Coordinates of C-alpha atoms in Angstrom, one line a residue:
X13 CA 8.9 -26.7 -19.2
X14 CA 6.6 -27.0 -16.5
X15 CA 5.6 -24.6 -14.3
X16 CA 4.9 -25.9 -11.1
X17 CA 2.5 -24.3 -7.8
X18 CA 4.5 -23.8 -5.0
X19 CA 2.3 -27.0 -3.4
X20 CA 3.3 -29.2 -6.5
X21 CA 7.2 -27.7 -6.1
X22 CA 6.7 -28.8 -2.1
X23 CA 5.2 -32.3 -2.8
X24 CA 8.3 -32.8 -5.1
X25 CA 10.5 -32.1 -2.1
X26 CA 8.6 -34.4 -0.4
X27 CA 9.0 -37.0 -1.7
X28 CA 11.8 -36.9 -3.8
X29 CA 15.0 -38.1 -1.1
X30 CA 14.4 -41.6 -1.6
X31 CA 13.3 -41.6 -5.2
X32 CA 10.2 -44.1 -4.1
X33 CA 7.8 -41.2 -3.8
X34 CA 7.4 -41.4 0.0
X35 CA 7.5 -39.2 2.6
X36 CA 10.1 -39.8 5.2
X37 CA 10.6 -37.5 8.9
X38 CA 12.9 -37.6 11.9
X39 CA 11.3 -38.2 15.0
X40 CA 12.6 -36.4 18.1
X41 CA 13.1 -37.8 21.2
X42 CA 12.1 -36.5 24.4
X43 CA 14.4 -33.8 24.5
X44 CA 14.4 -33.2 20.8
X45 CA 16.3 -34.2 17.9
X46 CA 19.8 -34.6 18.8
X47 CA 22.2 -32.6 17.1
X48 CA 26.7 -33.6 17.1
X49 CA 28.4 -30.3 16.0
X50 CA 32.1 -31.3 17.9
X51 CA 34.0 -31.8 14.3
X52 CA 32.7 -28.3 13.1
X53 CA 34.9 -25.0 13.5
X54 CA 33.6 -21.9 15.6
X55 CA 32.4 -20.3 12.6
X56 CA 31.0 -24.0 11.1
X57 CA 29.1 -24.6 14.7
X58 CA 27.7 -20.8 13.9
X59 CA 26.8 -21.5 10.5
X60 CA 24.8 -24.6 11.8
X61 CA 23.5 -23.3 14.9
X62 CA 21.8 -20.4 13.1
X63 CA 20.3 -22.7 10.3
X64 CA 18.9 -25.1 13.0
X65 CA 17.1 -21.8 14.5
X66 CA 15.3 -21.3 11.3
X67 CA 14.4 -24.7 10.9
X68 CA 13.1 -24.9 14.4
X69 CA 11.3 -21.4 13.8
X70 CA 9.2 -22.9 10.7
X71 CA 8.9 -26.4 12.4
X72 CA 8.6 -26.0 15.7
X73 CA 11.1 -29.0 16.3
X74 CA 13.7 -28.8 19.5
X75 CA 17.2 -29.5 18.3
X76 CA 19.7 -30.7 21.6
X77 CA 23.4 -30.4 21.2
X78 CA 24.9 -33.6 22.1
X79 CA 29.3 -34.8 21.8
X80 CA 27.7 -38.3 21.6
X81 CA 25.8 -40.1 18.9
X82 CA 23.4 -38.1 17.4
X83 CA 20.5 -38.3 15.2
X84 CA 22.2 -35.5 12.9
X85 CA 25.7 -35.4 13.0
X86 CA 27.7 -32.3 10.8
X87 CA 31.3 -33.2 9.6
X88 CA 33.5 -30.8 8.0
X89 CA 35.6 -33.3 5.6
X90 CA 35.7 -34.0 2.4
X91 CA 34.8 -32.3 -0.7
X92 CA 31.3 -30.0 -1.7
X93 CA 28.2 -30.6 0.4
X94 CA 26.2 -33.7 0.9
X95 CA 23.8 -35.4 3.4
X96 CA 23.9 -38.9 3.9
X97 CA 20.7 -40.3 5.7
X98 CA 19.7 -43.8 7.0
X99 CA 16.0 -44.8 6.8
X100 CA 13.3 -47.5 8.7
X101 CA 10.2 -47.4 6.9
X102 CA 9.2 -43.7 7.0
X103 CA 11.2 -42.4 9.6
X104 CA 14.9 -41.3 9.0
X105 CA 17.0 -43.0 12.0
X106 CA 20.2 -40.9 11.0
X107 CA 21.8 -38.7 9.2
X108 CA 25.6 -37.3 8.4
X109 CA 26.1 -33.6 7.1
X110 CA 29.5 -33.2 5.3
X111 CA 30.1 -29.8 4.1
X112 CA 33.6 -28.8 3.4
X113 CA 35.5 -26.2 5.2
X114 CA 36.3 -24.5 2.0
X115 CA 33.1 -23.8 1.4
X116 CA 32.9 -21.4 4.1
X117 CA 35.0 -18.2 3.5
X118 CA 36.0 -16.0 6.8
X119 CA 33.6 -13.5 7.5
X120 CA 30.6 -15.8 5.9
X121 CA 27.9 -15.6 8.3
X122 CA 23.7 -14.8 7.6
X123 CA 22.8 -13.9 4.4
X124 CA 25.8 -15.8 2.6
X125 CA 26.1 -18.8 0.3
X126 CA 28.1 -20.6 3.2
X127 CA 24.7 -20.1 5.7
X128 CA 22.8 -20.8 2.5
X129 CA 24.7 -24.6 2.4
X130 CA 24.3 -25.4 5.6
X131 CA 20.4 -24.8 6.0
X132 CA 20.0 -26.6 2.8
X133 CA 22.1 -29.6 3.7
X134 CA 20.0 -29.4 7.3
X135 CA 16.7 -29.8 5.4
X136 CA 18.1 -32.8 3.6
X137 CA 19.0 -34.8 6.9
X138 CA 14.8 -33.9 7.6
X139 CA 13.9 -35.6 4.6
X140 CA 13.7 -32.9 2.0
X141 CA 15.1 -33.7 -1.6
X142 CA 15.3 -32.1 -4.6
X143 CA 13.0 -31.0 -7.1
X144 CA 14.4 -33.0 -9.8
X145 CA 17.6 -34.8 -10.6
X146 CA 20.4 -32.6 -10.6
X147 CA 22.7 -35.5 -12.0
X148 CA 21.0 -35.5 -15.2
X149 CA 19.9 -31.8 -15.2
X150 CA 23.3 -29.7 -15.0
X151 CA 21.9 -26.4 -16.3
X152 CA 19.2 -24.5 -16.1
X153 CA 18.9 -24.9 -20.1
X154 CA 17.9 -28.9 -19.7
X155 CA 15.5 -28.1 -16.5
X156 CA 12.2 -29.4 -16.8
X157 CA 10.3 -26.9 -13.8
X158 CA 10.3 -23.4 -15.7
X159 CA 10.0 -21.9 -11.8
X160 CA 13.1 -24.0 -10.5
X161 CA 15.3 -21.3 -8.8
X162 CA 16.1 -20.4 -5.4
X163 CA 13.3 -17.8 -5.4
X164 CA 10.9 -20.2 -4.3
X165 CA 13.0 -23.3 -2.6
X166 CA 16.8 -23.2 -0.6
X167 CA 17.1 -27.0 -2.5
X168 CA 17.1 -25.4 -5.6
X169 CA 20.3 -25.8 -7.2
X170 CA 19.7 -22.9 -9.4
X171 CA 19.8 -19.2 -8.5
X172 CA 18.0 -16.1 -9.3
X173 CA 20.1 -15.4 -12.3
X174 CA 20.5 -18.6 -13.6
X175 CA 17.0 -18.9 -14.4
X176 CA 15.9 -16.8 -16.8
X177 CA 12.6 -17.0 -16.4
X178 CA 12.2 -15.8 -13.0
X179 CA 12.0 -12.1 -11.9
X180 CA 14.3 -11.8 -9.5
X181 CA 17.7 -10.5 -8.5
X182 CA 20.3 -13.3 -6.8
X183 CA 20.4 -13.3 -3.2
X184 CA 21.5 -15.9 -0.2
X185 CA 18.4 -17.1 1.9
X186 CA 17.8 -16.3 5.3
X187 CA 15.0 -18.8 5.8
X188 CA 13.7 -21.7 3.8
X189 CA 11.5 -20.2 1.3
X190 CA 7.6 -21.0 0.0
X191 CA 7.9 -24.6 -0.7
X192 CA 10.4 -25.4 1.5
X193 CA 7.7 -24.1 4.2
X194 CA 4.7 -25.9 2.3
X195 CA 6.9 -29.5 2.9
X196 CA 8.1 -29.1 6.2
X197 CA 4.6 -27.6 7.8
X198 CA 2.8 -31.0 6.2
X199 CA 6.2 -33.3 7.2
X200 CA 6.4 -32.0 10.9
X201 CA 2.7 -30.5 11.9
X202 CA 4.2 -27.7 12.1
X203 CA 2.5 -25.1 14.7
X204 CA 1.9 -21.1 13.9
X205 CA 4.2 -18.9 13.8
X206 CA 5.1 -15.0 14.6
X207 CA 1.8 -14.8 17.0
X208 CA 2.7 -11.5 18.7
X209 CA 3.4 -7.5 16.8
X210 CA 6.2 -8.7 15.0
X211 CA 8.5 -6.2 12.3
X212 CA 10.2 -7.4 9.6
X213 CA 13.1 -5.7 7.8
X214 CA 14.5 -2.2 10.1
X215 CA 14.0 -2.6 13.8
X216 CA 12.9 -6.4 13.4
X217 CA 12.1 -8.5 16.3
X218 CA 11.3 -11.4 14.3
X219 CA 14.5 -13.3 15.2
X220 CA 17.0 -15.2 13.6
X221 CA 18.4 -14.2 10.8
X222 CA 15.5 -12.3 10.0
X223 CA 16.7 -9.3 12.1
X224 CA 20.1 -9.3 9.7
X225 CA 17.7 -8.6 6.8
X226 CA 18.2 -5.1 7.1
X227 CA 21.9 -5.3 7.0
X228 CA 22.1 -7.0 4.6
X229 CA 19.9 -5.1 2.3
X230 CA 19.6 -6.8 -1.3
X231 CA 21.8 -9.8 -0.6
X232 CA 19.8 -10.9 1.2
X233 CA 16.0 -13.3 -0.1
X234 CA 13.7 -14.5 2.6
X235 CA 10.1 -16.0 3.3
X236 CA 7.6 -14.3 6.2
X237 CA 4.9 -17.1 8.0
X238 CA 2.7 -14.9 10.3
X239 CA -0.1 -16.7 12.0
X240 CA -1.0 -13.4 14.7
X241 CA -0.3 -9.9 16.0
X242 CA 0.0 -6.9 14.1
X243 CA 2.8 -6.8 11.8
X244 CA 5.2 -4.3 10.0
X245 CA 7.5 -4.6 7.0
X246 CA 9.7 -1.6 7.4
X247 CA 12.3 -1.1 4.9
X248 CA 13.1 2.8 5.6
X249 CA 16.4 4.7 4.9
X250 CA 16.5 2.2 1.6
X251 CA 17.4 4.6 -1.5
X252 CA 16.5 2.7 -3.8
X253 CA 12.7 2.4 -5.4
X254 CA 10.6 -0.8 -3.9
X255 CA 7.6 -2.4 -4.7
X256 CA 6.1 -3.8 -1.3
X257 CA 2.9 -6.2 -1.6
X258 CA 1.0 -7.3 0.9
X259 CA -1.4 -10.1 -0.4
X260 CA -0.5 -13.1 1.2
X261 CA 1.7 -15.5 -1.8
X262 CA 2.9 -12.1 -3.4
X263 CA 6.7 -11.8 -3.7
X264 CA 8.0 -8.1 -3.3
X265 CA 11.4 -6.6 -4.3
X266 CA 12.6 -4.8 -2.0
X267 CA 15.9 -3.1 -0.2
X268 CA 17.6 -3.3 -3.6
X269 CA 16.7 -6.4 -4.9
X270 CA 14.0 -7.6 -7.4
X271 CA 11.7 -10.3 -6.3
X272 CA 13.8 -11.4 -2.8
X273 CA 10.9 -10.9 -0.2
X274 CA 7.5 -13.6 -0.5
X275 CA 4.6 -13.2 2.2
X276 CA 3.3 -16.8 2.6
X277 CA -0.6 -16.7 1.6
X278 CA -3.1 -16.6 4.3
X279 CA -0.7 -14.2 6.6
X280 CA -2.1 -11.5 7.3
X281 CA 0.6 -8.4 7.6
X282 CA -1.0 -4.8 8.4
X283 CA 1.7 -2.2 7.9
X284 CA 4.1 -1.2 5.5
X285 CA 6.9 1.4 5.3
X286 CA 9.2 2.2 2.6
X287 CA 12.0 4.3 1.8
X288 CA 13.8 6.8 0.2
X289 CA 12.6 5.7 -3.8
X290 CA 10.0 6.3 -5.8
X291 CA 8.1 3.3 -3.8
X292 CA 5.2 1.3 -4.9
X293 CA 3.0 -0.3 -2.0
X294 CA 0.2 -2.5 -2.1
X295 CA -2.1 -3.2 1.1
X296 CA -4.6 -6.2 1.7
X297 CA -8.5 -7.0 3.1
X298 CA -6.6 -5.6 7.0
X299 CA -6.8 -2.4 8.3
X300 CA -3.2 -1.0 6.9
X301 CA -1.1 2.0 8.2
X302 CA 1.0 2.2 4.6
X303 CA 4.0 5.4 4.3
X304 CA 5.9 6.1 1.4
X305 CA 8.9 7.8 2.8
X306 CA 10.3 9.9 0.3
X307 CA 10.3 10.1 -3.6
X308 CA 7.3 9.8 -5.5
X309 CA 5.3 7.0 -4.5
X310 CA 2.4 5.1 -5.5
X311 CA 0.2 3.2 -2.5
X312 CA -3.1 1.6 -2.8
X313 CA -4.9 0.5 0.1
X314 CA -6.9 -1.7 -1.8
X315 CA -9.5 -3.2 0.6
X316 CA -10.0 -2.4 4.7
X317 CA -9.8 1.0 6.6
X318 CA -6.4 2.3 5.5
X319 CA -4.3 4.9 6.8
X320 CA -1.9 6.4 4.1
X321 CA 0.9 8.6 4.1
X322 CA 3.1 9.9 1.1
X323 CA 5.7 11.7 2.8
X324 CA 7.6 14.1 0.9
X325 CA 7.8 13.5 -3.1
X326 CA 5.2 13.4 -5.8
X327 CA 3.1 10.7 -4.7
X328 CA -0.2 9.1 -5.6
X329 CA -2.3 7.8 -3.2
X330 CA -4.7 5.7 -3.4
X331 CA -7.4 4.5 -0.7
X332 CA -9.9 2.4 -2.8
X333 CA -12.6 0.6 -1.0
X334 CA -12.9 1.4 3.1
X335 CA -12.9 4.2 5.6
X336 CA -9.2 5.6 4.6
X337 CA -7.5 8.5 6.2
X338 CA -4.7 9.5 3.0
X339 CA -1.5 12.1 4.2
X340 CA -0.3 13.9 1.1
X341 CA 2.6 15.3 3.0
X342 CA 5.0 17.4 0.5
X343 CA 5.0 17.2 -3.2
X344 CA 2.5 17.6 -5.7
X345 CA 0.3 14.9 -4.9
X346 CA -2.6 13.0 -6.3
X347 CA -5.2 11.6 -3.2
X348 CA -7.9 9.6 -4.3
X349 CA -9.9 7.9 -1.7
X350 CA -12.3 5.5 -3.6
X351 CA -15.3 3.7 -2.3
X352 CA -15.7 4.6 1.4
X353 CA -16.3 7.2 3.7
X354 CA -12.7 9.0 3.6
X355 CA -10.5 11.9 5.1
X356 CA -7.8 13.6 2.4
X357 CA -5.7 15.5 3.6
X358 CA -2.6 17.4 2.2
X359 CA 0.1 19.5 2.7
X360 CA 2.2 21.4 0.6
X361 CA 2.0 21.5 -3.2
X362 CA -0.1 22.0 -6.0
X363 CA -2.2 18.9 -5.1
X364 CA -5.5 16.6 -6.8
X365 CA -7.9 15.5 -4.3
X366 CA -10.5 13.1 -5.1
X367 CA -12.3 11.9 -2.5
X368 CA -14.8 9.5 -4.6
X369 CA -18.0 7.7 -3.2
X370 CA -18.9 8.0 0.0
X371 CA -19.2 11.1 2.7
X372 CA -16.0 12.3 2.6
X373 CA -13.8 15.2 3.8
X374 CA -10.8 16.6 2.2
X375 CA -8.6 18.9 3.3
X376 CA -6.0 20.8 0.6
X377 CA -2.8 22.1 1.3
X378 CA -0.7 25.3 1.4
X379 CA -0.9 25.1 -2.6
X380 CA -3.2 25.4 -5.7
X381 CA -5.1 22.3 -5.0
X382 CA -7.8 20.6 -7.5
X383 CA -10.5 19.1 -5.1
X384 CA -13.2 16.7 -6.1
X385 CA -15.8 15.3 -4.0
X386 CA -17.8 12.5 -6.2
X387 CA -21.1 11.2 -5.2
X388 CA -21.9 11.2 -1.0
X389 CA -21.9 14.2 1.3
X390 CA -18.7 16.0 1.7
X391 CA -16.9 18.1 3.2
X392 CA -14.7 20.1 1.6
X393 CA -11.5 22.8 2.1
X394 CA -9.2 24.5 0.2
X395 CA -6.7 25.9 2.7
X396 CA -4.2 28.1 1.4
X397 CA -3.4 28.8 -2.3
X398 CA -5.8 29.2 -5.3
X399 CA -7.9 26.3 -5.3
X400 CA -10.7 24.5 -7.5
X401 CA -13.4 22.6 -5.7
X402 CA -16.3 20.3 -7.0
X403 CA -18.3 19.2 -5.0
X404 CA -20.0 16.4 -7.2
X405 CA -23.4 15.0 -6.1
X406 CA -25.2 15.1 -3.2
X407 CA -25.3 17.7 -0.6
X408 CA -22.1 19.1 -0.2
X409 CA -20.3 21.6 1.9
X410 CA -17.2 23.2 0.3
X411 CA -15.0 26.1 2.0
X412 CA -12.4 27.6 -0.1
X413 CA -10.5 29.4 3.1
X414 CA -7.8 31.5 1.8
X415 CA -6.9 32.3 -2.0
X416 CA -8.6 33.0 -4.8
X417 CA -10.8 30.2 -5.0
X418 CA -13.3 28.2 -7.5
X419 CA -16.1 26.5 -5.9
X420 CA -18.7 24.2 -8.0
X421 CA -21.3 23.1 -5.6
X422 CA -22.6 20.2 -8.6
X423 CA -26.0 18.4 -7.7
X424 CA -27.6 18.5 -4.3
X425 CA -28.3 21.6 -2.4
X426 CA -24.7 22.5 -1.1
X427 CA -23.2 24.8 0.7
X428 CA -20.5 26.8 -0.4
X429 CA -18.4 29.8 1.3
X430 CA -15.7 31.3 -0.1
X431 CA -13.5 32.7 2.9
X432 CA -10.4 35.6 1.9
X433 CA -9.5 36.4 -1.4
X434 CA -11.3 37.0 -4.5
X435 CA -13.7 33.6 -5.4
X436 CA -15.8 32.5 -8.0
X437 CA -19.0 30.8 -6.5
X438 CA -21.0 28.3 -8.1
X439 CA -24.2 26.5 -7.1
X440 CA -24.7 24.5 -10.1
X441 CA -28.0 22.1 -9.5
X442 CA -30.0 21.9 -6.5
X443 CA -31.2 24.1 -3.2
X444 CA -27.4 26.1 -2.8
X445 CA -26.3 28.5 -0.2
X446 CA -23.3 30.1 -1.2
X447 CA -21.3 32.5 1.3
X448 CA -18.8 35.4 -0.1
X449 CA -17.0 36.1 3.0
X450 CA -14.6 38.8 2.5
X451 CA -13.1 40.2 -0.9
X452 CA -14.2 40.4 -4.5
X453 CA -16.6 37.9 -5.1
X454 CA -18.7 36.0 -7.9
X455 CA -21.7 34.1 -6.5
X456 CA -23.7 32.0 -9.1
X457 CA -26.6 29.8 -7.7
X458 CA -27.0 27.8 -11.4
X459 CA -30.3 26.2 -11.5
X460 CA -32.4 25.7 -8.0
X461 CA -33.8 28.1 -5.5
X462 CA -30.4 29.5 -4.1
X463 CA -29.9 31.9 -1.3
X464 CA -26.6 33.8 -2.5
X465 CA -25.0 36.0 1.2
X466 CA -22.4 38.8 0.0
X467 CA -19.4 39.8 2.4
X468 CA -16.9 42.3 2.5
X469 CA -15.5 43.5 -1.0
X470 CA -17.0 44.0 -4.3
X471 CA -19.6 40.6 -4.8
X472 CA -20.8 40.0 -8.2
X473 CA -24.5 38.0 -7.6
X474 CA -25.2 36.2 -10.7
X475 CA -29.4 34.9 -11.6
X476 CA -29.5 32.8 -14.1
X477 CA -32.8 30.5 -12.9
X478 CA -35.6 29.6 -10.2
X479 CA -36.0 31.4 -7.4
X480 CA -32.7 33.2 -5.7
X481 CA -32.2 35.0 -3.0
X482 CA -29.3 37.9 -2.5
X483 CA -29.0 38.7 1.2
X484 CA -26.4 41.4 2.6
X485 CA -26.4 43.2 -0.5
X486 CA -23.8 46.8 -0.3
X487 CA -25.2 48.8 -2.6
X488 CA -21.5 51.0 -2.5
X489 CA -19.8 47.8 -3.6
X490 CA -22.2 44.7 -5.0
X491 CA -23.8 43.8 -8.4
X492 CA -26.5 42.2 -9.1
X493 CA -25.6 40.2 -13.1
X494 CA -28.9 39.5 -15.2
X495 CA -27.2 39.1 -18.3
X496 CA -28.0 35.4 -18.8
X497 CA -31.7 37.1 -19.4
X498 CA -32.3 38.4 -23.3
X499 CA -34.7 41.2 -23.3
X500 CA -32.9 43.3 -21.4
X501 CA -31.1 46.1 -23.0
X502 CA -31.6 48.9 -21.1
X503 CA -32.2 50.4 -17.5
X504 CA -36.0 50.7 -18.2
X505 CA -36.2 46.9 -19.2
X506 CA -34.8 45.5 -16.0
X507 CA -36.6 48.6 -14.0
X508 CA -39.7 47.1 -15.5
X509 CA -38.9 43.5 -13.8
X510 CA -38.6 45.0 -10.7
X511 CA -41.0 45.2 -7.7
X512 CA -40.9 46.2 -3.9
X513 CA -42.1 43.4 -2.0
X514 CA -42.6 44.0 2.1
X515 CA -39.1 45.3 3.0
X516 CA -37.5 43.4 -0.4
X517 CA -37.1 43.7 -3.9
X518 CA -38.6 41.2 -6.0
X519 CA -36.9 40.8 -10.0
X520 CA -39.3 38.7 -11.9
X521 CA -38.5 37.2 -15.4
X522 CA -41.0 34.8 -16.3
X523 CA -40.9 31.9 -13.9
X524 CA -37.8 32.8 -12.3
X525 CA -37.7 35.0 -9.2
X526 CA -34.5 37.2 -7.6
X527 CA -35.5 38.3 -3.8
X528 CA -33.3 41.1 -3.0
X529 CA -33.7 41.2 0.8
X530 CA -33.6 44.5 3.1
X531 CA -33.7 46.7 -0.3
X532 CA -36.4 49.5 -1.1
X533 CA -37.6 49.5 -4.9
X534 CA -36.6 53.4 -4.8
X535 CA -33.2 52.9 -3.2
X536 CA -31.4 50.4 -6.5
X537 CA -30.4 52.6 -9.5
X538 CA -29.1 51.1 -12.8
X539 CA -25.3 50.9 -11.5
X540 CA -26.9 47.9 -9.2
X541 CA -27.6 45.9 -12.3
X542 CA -25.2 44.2 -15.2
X543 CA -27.7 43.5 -18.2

């Protein structure tokens, strides 16, 4: 079996009425294309009204009621569903829709097969045919287009289900789908459509059947053409898990169903919202505002200044390349921002940060967060809870607020300030200043010429290498920790190293220098020093 592109599918449809390979259109008259509905029931004159909107929506034909001879006239005799059409050259001069009133049940209105029929026998009267012969091909078994199914055209004769080959759950159209769109917009000129802030799915004001979509839920498949405005798919309050997609062609499963929702290629949609499930959501090149909902959801941004939001759940956030703003919300989260100059932030939850390239601030939660800044200039907190926090390269500034806190300042001369509770400061490589703040403190410069400020509580000030500088050292409390130094083994060894300097105390070992500022040589005993 072939699989055909949704142009090669549309071409079929094109072209396929006649069975002489040409195109063939209705041409409206000055008021439209004239439409004779007077044989039809209430509920049959619904049925047709509502598929003529669609048609008109992805057209932009007028259609004009009319108890006299029309150009399209429905009938509701007979058996099944057929269109008989009349022809000059390439334009259709007539055409006769008979659909049978036992193929609509009482209640049948959007979203059912009765709708379905009557927006696919509609499309026939405007030339469309089908994509092969369904006299000769009576199962999907003996089709010769692997993607034949009514995923991709409403004059498909076979469903979701029936083809096996196509990922999808079954579901009655609300609008002619991809290929159906790709015939008529090349049969009829078709103008844009959806040019102002339209929403799909909850709270739609697209129109038409396309503001049912949400009642319907999974019954329901259907095709979005957007040519402006900034646009919203919003399925909300849906419990079950979606996958959401905004690259123009993708198809997206969503409100229950697999594979029911398709965003025509080249329209541009900017926002996204999903529901109660563990949600998947995809963005595009635009500038997307993407939220999760609840459950534990996976969002990329993918390309464009993204704003992200997890909502409550275990989610994983991604904002890849751009300026993204990412919203942990609840849960134990992961936040990664990617390429770009980005702002994490989080809420409760023991939470991963990773803000990637770029100069980046991240802000941890109420939780024990794991914080990572990558390459750029960050800025980094931990908030509440007992946090880890890497600064990565570059010159980074990293504030572990409350907790007991880890900070790893990494390359580039950083800064790094511990706040309350009892932190572990480290400079790593590079120029660091590194700030205890209150309570019981470890302050490690790592390699570079660090200046390393003590607060309130006992401060451990480690010297490992270059030349380091302990300021606001409390005797009563503080240590000063040389034991990354062999050779010193007792009191009179480090004594040895030791020199006033002006008002300061200079420790020299070899090439490395510790300034201890404000501190008279007579003043430090051996319960100053670990050695």
């Amino acid at each position: 079996m072939q699989v055909l592109t949704p142009q090669q599918y549309a071409q079929r449809l094109m072209t396929s009425s006649y069975s002489d390979g040409v195109t063939r259109t209705m041409q409206p008259g000055a008021n439209g294309i004239t439409v004779n509905l007077t044989d039809l029931t209430a509920q049959e004159k619904a049925l047709a009204r509502a598929a003529l909107v669609e048609v008109s929506a992805m057209t932009g034909l007028r259609f004009a009621e009319t108890t006299g001879t029309a150009q399209i006239r429905y009938l509701n005799d007979g058996s099944g569903a057929q269109t008989q059409t009349s022809a000059r050259g390439t334009t259709i001069t007539g055409a006769t829709v008979r659909i049978a009133s036992d193929r609509v049940d009482p209640g049948d209105s959007y979203g059912s097969f009765a709708s379905r029929t009557y927006m696919h026998e509609t499309l026939h009267a405007l030339g469309l045919g089908h994509p092969q012969d369904y006299g000769r091909v009576q199962d999907y078994a003996q089709s010769s287009i692997a993607n034949d199914s009514w995923q991709i055209s409403l004059m498909s004769y076979f469903d979701q289900n029936e083809n096996s080959r196509v990922d999808a759950s079954k579901a009655y159209h609300l609008t002619p789908m991809l290929a159906d769109y790709l015939a008529l917009r090349q049969m009829y000129d078709a103008p844009d459509m959806h040019l102002g802030n339209t929403t799909y799915g909850v709270g739609s004001n697209a129109g038409g059947a396309l503001d049912r979509a949400a009642q319907i839920g999974g019954g329901a498949t259907f095709l979005i053409a957007d040519h402006g405005g900034i646009d919203h798919v919003n399925f909300a309050g849906f419990a079950a898990s979606q996958r959401i997609d905004l690259t123009g062609g993708a198809i997206s499963s969503v409100m229950g169903a697999t594979g029911n929702m398709q965003i025509v290629s080249g329209t541009v949609i900017e926002h996204a919202t999903g529901g109660g499930g563990n949600d998947t959501i995809l963005g595009n090149a635009a500038g997307n505002r993407l939220a999760g909902g609840n459950g534990n959801d996976a969002i990329h941004g993918r390309h464009g200044a993204d704003t992200i939001q997890g909502g409550d759940g275990n989610d994983i956030l991604a904002g890849d390349e751009g300026d993204d703003h990412l919203y942990g919300g609840g849960g134990n989260d992961q936040l990664r921002g990617g390429a770009g100059n980005d702002r994490l932030h989080d809420g409760a939850g023991a939470n991963l940060l990773d803000a990637g390239a770029g100069n980046d601030a991240v802000h941890g939660g109420t939780g024990d967060d794991r914080i990572l800044g990558g390459a750029g200039f960050d800025s980094l907190w931990g908030g509440l809870g007992v946090d880890r926090i890497n600064g990565g390269d570059d010159a980074d500034q990293l504030q572990g607020q409350a907790g007991a806190d880890t900070l790893w300042g990494d390359g580039g001369n950083d800064l790094l300030v511990g706040g309350d509770g009892n932190d572990w400061l480290v400079g790593g490589a590079g120029n660091d200043t590194l700030l205890a703040d209150s309570g019981a403190d470890v302050l490690d410069g790592g390699t570079g010429d660090d200046l390393l400020r003590g607060g309130a509580g006992r401060d451990r000030f480690v010297f490992n290498d270059g030349a380091d500088t302990v300021r606001w050292f409390d005797q009563t409390a503080d240590v000063i920790d040389l034991r990354s130094f062999a050779g010193l083994d007792s009191w009179a060894d480090v004594r040895a190293h030791l020199a006033g300097s002006g008002g300061n105390v200079v420790f020299r070992m070899g090439d490395d220098v510790l300034t201890i500022e404000g501190k008279h040589l007579a003043a430090l005993g051996s319960d100053d020093f670990l050695w």
